[in-house]
Short mmCIF file of C-alpha atoms and ligand atoms in Angstrom, two decimals:
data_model
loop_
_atom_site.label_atom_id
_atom_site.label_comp_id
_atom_site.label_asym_id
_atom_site.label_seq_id
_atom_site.Cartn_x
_atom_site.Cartn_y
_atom_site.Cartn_z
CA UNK A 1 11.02 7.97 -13.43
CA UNK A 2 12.26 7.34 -9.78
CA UNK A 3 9.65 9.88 -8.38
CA UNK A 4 6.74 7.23 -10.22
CA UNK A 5 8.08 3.83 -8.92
CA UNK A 6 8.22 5.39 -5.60
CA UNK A 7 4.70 6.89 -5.53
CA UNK A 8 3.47 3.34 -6.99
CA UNK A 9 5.63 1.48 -4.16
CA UNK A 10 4.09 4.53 -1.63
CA UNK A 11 0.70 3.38 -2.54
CA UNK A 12 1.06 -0.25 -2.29
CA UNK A 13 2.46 -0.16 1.39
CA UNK A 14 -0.72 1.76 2.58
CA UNK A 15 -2.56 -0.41 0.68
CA UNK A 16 -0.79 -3.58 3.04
CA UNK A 17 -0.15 -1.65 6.13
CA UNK A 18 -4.17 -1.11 6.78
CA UNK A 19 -4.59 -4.72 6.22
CA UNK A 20 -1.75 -5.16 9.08
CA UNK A 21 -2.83 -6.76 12.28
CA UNK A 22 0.23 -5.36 14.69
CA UNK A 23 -0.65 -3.29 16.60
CA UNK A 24 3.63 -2.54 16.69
CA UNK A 25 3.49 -1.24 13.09
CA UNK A 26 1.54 1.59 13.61
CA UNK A 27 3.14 2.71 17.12
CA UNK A 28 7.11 3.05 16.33
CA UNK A 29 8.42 5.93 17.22
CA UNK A 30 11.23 5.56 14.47
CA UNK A 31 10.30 4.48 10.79
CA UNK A 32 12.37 4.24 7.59
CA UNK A 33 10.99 7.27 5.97
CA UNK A 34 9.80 7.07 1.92
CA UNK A 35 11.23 10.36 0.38
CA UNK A 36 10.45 13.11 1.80
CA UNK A 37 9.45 16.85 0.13
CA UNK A 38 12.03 18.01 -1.55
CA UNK A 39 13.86 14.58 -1.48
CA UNK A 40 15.76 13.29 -4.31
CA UNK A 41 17.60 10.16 -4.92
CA UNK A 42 20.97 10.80 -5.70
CA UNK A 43 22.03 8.01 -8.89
CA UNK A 44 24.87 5.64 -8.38
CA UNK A 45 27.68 5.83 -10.96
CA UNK A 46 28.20 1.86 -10.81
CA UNK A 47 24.77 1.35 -11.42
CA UNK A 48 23.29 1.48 -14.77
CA UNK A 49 19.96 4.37 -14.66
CA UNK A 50 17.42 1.25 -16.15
CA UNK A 51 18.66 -1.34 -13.65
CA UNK A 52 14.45 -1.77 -12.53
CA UNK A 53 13.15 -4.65 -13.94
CA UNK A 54 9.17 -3.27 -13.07
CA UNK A 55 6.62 -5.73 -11.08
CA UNK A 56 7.14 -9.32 -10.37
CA UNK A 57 5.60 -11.52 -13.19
CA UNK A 58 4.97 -14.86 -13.53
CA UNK A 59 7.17 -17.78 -13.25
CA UNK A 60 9.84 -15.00 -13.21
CA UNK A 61 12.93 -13.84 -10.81
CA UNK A 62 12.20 -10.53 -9.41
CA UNK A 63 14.44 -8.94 -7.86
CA UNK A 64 14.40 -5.22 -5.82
CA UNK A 65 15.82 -1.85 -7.06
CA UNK A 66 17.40 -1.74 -3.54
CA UNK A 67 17.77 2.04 -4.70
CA UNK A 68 13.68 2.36 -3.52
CA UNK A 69 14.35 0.14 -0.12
CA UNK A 70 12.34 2.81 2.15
CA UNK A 71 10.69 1.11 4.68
CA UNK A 72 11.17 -1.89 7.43
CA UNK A 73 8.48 -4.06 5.42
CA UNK A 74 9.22 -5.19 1.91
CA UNK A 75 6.02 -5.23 0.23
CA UNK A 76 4.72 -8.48 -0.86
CA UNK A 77 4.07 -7.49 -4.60
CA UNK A 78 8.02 -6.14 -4.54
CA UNK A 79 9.73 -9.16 -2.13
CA UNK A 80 12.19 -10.48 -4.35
CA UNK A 81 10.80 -13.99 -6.11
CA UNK A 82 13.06 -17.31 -6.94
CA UNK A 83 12.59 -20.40 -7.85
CA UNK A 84 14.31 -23.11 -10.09
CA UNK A 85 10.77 -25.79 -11.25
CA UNK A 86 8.11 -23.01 -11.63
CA UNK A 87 5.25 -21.89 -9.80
CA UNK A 88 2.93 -24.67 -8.97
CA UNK A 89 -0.55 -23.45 -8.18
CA UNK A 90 -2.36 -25.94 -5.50
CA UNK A 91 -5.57 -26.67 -5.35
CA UNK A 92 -6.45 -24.96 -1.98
CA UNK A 93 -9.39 -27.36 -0.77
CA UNK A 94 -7.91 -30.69 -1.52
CA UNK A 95 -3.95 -29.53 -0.10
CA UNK A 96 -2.29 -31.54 2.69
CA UNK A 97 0.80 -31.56 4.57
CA UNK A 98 1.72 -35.06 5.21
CA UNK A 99 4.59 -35.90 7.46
CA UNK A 100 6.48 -39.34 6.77
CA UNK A 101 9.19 -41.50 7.56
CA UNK A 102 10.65 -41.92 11.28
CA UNK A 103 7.90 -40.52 13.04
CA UNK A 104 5.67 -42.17 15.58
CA UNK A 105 2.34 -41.00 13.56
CA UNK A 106 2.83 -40.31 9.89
CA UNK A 107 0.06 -37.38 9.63
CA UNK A 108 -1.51 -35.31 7.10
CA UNK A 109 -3.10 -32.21 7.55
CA UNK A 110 -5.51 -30.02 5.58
CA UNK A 111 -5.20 -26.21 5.32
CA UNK A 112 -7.82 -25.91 7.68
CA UNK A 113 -6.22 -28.19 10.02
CA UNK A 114 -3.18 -25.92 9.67
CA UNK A 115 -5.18 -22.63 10.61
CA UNK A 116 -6.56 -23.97 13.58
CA UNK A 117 -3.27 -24.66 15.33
CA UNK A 118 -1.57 -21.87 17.53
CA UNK A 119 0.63 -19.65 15.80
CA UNK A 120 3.25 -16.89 16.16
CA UNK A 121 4.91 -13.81 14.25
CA UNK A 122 7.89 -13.35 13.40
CA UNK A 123 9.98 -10.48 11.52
CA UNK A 124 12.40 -12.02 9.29
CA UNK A 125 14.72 -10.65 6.21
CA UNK A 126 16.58 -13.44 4.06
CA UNK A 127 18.52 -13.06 0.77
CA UNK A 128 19.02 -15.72 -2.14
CA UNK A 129 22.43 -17.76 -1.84
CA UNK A 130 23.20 -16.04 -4.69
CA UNK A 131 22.78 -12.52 -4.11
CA UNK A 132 25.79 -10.29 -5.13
CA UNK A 133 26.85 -6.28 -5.69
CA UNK A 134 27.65 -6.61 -9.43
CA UNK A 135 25.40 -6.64 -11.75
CA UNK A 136 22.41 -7.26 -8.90
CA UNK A 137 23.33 -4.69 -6.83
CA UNK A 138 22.04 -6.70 -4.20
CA UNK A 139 18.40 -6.84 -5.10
CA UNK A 140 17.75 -10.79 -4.27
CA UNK A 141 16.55 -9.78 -0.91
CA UNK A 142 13.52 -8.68 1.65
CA UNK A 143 12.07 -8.32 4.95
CA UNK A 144 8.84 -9.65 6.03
CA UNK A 145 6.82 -9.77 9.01
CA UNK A 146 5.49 -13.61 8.75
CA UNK A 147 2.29 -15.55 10.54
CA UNK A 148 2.61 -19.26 11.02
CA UNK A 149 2.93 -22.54 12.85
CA UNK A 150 6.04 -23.84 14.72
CA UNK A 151 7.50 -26.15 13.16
CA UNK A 152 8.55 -27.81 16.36
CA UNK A 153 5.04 -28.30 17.35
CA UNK A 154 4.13 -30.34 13.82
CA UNK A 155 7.27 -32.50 14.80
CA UNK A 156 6.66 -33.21 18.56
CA UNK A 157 2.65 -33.82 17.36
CA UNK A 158 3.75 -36.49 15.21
CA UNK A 159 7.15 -37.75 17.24
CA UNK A 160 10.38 -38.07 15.66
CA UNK A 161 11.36 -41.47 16.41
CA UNK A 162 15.19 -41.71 17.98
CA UNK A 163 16.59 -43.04 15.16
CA UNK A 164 15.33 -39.80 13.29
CA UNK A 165 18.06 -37.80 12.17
CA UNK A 166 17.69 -35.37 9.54
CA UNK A 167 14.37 -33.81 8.21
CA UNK A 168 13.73 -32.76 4.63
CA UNK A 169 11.51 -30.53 3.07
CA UNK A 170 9.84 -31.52 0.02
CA UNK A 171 8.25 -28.68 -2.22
CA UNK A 172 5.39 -29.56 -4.90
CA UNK A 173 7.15 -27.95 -8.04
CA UNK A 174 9.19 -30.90 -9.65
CA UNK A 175 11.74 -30.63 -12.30
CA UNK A 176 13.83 -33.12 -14.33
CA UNK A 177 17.25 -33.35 -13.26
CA UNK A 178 20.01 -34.80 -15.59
CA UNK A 179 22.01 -37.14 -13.15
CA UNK A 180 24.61 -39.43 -14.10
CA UNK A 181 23.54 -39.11 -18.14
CA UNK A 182 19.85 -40.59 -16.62
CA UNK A 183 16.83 -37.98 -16.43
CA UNK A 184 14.92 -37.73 -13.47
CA UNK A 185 12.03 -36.30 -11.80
CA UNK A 186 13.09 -34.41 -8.54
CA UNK A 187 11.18 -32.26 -6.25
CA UNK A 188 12.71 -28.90 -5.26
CA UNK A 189 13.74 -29.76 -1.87
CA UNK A 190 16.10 -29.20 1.34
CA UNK A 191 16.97 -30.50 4.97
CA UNK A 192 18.06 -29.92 8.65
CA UNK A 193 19.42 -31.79 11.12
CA UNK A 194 16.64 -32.71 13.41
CA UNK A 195 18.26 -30.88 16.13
CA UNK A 196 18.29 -27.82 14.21
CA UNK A 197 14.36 -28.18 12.80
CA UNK A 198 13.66 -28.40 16.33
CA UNK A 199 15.10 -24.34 16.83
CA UNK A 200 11.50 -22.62 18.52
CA UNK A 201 12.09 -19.63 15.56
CA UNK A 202 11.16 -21.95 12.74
CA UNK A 203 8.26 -21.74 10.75
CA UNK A 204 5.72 -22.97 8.78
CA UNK A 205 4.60 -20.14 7.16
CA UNK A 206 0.58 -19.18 6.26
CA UNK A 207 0.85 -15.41 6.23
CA UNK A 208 3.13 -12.71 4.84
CA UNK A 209 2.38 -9.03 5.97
CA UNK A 210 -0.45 -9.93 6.94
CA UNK A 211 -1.95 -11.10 3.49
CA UNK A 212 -2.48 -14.98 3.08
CA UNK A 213 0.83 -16.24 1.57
CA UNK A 214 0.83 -15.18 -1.92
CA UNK A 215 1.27 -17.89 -4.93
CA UNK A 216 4.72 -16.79 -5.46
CA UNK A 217 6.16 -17.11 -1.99
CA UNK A 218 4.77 -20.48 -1.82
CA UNK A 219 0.95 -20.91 -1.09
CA UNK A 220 -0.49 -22.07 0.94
CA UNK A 221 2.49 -23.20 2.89
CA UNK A 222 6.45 -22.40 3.14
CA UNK A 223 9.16 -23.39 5.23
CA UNK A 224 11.09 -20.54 7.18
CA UNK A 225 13.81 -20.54 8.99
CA UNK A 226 14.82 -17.00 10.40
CA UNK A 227 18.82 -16.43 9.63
CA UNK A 228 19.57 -19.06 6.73
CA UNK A 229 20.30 -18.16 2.99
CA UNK A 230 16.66 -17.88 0.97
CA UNK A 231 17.09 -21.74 -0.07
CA UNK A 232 16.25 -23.21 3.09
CA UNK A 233 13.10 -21.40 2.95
CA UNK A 234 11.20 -24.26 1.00
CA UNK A 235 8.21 -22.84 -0.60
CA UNK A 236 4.98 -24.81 -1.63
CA UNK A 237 5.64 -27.23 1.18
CA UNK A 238 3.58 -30.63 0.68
CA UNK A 239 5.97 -33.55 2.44
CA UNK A 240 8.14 -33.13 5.73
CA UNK A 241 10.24 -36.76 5.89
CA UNK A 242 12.03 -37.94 8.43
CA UNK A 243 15.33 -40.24 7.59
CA UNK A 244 18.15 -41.49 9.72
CA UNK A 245 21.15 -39.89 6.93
CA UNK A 246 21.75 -36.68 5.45
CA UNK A 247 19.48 -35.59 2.05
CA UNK A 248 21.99 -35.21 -0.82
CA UNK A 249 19.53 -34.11 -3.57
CA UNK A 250 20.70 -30.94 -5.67
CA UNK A 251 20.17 -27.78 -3.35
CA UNK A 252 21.73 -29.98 -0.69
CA UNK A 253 24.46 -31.74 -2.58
CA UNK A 254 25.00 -30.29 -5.30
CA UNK A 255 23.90 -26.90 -5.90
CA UNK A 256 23.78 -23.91 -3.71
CA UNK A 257 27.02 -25.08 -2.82
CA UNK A 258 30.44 -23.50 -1.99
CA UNK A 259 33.80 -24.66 -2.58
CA UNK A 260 36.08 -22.32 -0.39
CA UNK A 261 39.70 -22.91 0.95
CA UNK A 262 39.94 -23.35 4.80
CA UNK A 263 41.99 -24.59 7.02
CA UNK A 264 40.89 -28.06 8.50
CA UNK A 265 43.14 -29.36 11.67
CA UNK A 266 45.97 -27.14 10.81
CA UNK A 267 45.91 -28.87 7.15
CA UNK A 268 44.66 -26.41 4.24
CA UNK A 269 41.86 -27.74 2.44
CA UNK A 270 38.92 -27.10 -0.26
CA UNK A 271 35.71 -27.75 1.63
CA UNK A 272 32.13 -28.00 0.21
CA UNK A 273 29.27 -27.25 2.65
CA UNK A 274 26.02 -26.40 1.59
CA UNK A 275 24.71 -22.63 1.59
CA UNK A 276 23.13 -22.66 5.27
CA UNK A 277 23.07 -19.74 8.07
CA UNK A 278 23.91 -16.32 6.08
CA UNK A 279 27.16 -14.65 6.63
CA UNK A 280 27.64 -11.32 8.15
CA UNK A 281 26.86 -8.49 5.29
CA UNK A 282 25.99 -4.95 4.84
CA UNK A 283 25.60 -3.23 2.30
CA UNK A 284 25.19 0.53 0.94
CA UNK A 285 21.93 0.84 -1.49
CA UNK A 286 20.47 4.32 -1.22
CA UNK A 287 21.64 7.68 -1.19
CA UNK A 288 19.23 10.85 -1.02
CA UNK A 289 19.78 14.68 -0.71
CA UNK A 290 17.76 17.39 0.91
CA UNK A 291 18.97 20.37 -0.45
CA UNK A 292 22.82 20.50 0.34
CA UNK A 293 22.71 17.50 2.89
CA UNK A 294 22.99 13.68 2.08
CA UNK A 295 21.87 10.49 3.73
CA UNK A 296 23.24 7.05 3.25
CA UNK A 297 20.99 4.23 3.49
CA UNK A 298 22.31 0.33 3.65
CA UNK A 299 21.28 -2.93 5.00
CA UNK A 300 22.83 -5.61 7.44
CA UNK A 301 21.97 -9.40 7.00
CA UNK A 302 23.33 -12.06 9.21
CA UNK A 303 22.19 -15.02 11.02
CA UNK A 304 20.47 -13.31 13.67
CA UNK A 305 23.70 -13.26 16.06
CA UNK A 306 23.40 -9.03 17.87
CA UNK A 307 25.18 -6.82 15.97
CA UNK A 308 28.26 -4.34 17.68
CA UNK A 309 28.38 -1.92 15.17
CA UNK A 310 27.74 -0.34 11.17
CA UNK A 311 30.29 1.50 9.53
CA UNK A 312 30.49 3.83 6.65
CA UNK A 313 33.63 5.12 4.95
CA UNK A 314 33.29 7.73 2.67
CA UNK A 315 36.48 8.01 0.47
CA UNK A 316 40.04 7.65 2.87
CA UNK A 317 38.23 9.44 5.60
CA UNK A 318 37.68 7.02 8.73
CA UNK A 319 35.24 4.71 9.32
CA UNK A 320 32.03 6.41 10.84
CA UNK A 321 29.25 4.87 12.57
CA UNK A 322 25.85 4.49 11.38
CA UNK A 323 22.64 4.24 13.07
CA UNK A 324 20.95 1.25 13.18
CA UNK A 325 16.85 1.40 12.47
CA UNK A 326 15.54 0.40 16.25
CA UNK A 327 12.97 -1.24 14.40
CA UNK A 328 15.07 -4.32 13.77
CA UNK A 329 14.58 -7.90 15.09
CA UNK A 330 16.76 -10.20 16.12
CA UNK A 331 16.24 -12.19 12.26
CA UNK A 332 14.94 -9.00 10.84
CA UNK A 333 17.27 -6.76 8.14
CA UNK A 334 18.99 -3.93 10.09
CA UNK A 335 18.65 -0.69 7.88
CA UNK A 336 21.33 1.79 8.70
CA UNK A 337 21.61 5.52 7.78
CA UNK A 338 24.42 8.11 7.89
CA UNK A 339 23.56 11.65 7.84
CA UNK A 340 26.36 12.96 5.19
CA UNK A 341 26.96 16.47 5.69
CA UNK A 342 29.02 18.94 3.08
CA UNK A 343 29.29 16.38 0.66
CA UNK A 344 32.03 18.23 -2.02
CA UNK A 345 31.22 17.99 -5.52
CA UNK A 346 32.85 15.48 -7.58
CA UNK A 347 33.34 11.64 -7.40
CA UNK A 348 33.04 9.73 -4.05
CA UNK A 349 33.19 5.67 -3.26
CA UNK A 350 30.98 4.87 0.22
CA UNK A 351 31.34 1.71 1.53
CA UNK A 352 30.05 -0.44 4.88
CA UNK A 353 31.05 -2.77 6.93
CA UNK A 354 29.22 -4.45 10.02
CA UNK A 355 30.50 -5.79 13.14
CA UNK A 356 29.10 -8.61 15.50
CA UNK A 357 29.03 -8.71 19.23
CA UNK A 358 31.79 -11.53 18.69
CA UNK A 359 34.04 -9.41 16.85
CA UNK A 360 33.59 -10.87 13.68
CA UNK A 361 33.98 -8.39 11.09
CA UNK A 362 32.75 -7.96 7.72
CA UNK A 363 35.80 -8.43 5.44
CA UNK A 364 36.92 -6.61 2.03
CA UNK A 365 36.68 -8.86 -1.43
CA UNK A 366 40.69 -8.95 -0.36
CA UNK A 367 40.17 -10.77 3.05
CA UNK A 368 37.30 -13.07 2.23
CA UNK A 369 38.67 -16.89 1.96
CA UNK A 370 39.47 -17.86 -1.37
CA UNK A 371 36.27 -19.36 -2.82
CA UNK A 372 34.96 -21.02 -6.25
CA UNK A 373 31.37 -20.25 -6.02
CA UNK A 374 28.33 -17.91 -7.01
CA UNK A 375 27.22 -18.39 -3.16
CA UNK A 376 27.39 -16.53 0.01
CA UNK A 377 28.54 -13.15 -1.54
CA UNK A 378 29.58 -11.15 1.76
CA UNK A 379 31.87 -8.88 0.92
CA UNK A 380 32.25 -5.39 1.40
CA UNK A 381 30.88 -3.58 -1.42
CA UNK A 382 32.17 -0.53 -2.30
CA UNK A 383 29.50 1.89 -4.32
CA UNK A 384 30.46 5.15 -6.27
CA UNK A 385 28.17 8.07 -7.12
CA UNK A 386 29.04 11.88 -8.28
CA UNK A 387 27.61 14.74 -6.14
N1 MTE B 1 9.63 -25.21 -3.55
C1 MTE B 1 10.64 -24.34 -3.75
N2 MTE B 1 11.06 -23.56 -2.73
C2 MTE B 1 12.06 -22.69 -2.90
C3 MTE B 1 12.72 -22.57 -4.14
C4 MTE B 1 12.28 -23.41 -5.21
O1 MTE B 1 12.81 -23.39 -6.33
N3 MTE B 1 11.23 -24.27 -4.97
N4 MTE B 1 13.77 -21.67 -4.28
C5 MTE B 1 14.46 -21.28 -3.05
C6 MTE B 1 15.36 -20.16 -3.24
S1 MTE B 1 16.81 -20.52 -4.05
C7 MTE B 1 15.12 -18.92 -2.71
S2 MTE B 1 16.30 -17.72 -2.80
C8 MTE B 1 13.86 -18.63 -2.00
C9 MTE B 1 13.18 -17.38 -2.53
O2 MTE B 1 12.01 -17.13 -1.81
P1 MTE B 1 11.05 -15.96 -2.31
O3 MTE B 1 10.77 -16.19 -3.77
O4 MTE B 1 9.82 -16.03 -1.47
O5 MTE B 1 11.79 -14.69 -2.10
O6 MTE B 1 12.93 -19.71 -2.11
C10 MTE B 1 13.50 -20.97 -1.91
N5 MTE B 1 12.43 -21.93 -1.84
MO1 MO B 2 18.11 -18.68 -3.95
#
């Protein structure tokens, strides 16, 4: 069973890596490796055997067995796939970007327009707001390398006016929302600050490993922006408005929100911010055996903010430090591996935890502020298997 999704998953990277253009792919000295002879996945004993949900359909969530997370790229048919109003498909030839509100021009632009403007790459791993260890083990989640425009340059083309201050993102799925006993149409969308829009990193997006965007990550065009939750990556993007006050619609205001206790001005309170920049995580999702040796496998999200050090604790022993794939980007995922020697039969619980050049440390479900929410799910997760 594992030995066929991971031949399927073997084939489909080759299949994507020829059509990759970087040069950098082929050339690293240092690669995630798929299993290799005589590798076996070892099972998790929190994890039920039939957790894979098979390819993305759709219209559908899909989300990764991170068990199979072998290489740097996520491919595009196995990226995890959300959305909350469907999948509209666009009409290539007639699409445009138009860009309204306080702006000097209000512009539209075709596709081609689009192509013809200077872009960048940029490797970039997100997760969905809602990702979590239980139940998901964490499969809401992938790493990309993506081909697009700066978003800075669309802005500055057209001139935010000074008055200008927040930018929203408007998506062409639309769904009714139920406010105030009234139904009404809303598109999916979300904003920035213009001062944050303006960071050089962001991204309207054409390609995705070096395929053109596929119809479930948004084609033609998406909206990324390299260290914020999955949300803020507005997919299908047909309107960029400018307004002089904050965008309350529902994955601003109301959903994809979290209610947490902090303490404001010396005065404890419960504070609602939207789900933004993601919070320092790591997590274990892989463990294989060669003959009587182990390795651990995890990943590390965060907002893009350097990284001191990974951890792994196996049982009470002490905390021992992983190695980081040299692969990773700044906004990338960091995969980590611990080579687990004389591993004694019986049951064991593995856990990570990452550490930031600021200090910040990953906390335990214990430490994390109290919080009423199904967002930002940054805990350290602790994972049990039987050797
Ligand atoms: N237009 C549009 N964009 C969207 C969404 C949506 O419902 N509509 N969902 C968001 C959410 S909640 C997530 S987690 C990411 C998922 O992106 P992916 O499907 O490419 O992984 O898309 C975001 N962009
Ligand atoms: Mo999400």
């Amino acid at each position: 069973m594992h030995d066929e999704i991971i031949s399927r998953r073997t084939a489909l990277k080759r299949t994507m890596k020829t059509g990759l253009t970087l040069g950098a792919v082929a050339s690293l000295p240092w690669a995630m490796p798929a299993l290799a002879q005589g590798e076996q996945l070892v099972p998790f004993s929190d994890m039920p055997e039939d957790y894979s949900r098979g390819p993305a359909q759709p219209g559908g969530t899909h989300f990764l067995d991170t068990r199979q997370i072998s290489s740097f790229y996520t491919d595009n048919q196995d990226f995890y796939v959300v959305q909350h109003y469907g999948q509209p498909e666009l009409d290539l030839n007639s699409y445009k970007l138009s860009v309204t509100g306080l702006v000097e021009n209000e512009r539209e632009y075709s596709l081609s327009d689009l192509r013809q403007k200077s872009q960048f790459n940029i490797d970039a791993g997100f997760e969905c707001g809602g990702n979590r260890g239980g139940g998901l083990f964490q499969g809401l989640i992938g790493n990309a390398n993506w081909r697009g425009i700066r978003l800075r340059d669309i802005l500055n083309e057209c001139g935010v006016k000074p008055e200008g201050k927040e930018v929203v993102f408007f998506g062409a799925d639309v769904g009714t929302e139920n406010i105030r006993d009234t139904d009404v149409e809303q598109s999916f969308a979300r904003s920035l600050p213009v001062a944050d829009a303006m960071r050089d990193v962001n991204m309207l997006v054409l390609q995705m490993n070096g395929e053109a965007l596929p119809l479930f990550h948004g084609r033609p065009l998406r909206l990324l922006l390299p260290g914020y939750y999955g949300v803020a990556n507005v997919k299908w993007l047909t309107q960029i408005h400018v307004q002089d006050r904050r965008y309350m619609g529902r994955f601003m205001g109301r959903d994809y929100v979290t209610l947490k206790k902090e303490i404001v001005g010396g005065q404890e309170r419960w504070v609602e911010n939207s789900v933004t920049l993601i919070q320092l995580k790591s997590s274990i999702v892989r463990v294989t055996r060669m003959g009587s040796q182990h390795k651990i496998t995890g990943f590390v999200l965060n907002d893009g903010t350097p990284l001191r050090s990974v951890e792994v604790k196996i049982d009470n022993g002490p905390w021992q430090r992983a190695q980081i794939d040299p692969q990773s980007s700044q906004y990338s995922w960091k995969l980590f591996t611990l080579d687990w020697n004389n591993a004694a039969a019986g049951e064991h619980t593995l856990v990570s935890r990452v550490t930031d050049i600021n200090g910040n440390v990953q906390p335990t479900a214990e430490q994390v502020p109290e919080k009423i929410s199904r967002w930002e799910n940054y805990a350290q997760f602790p994972r049990t298997l039987i050797i």
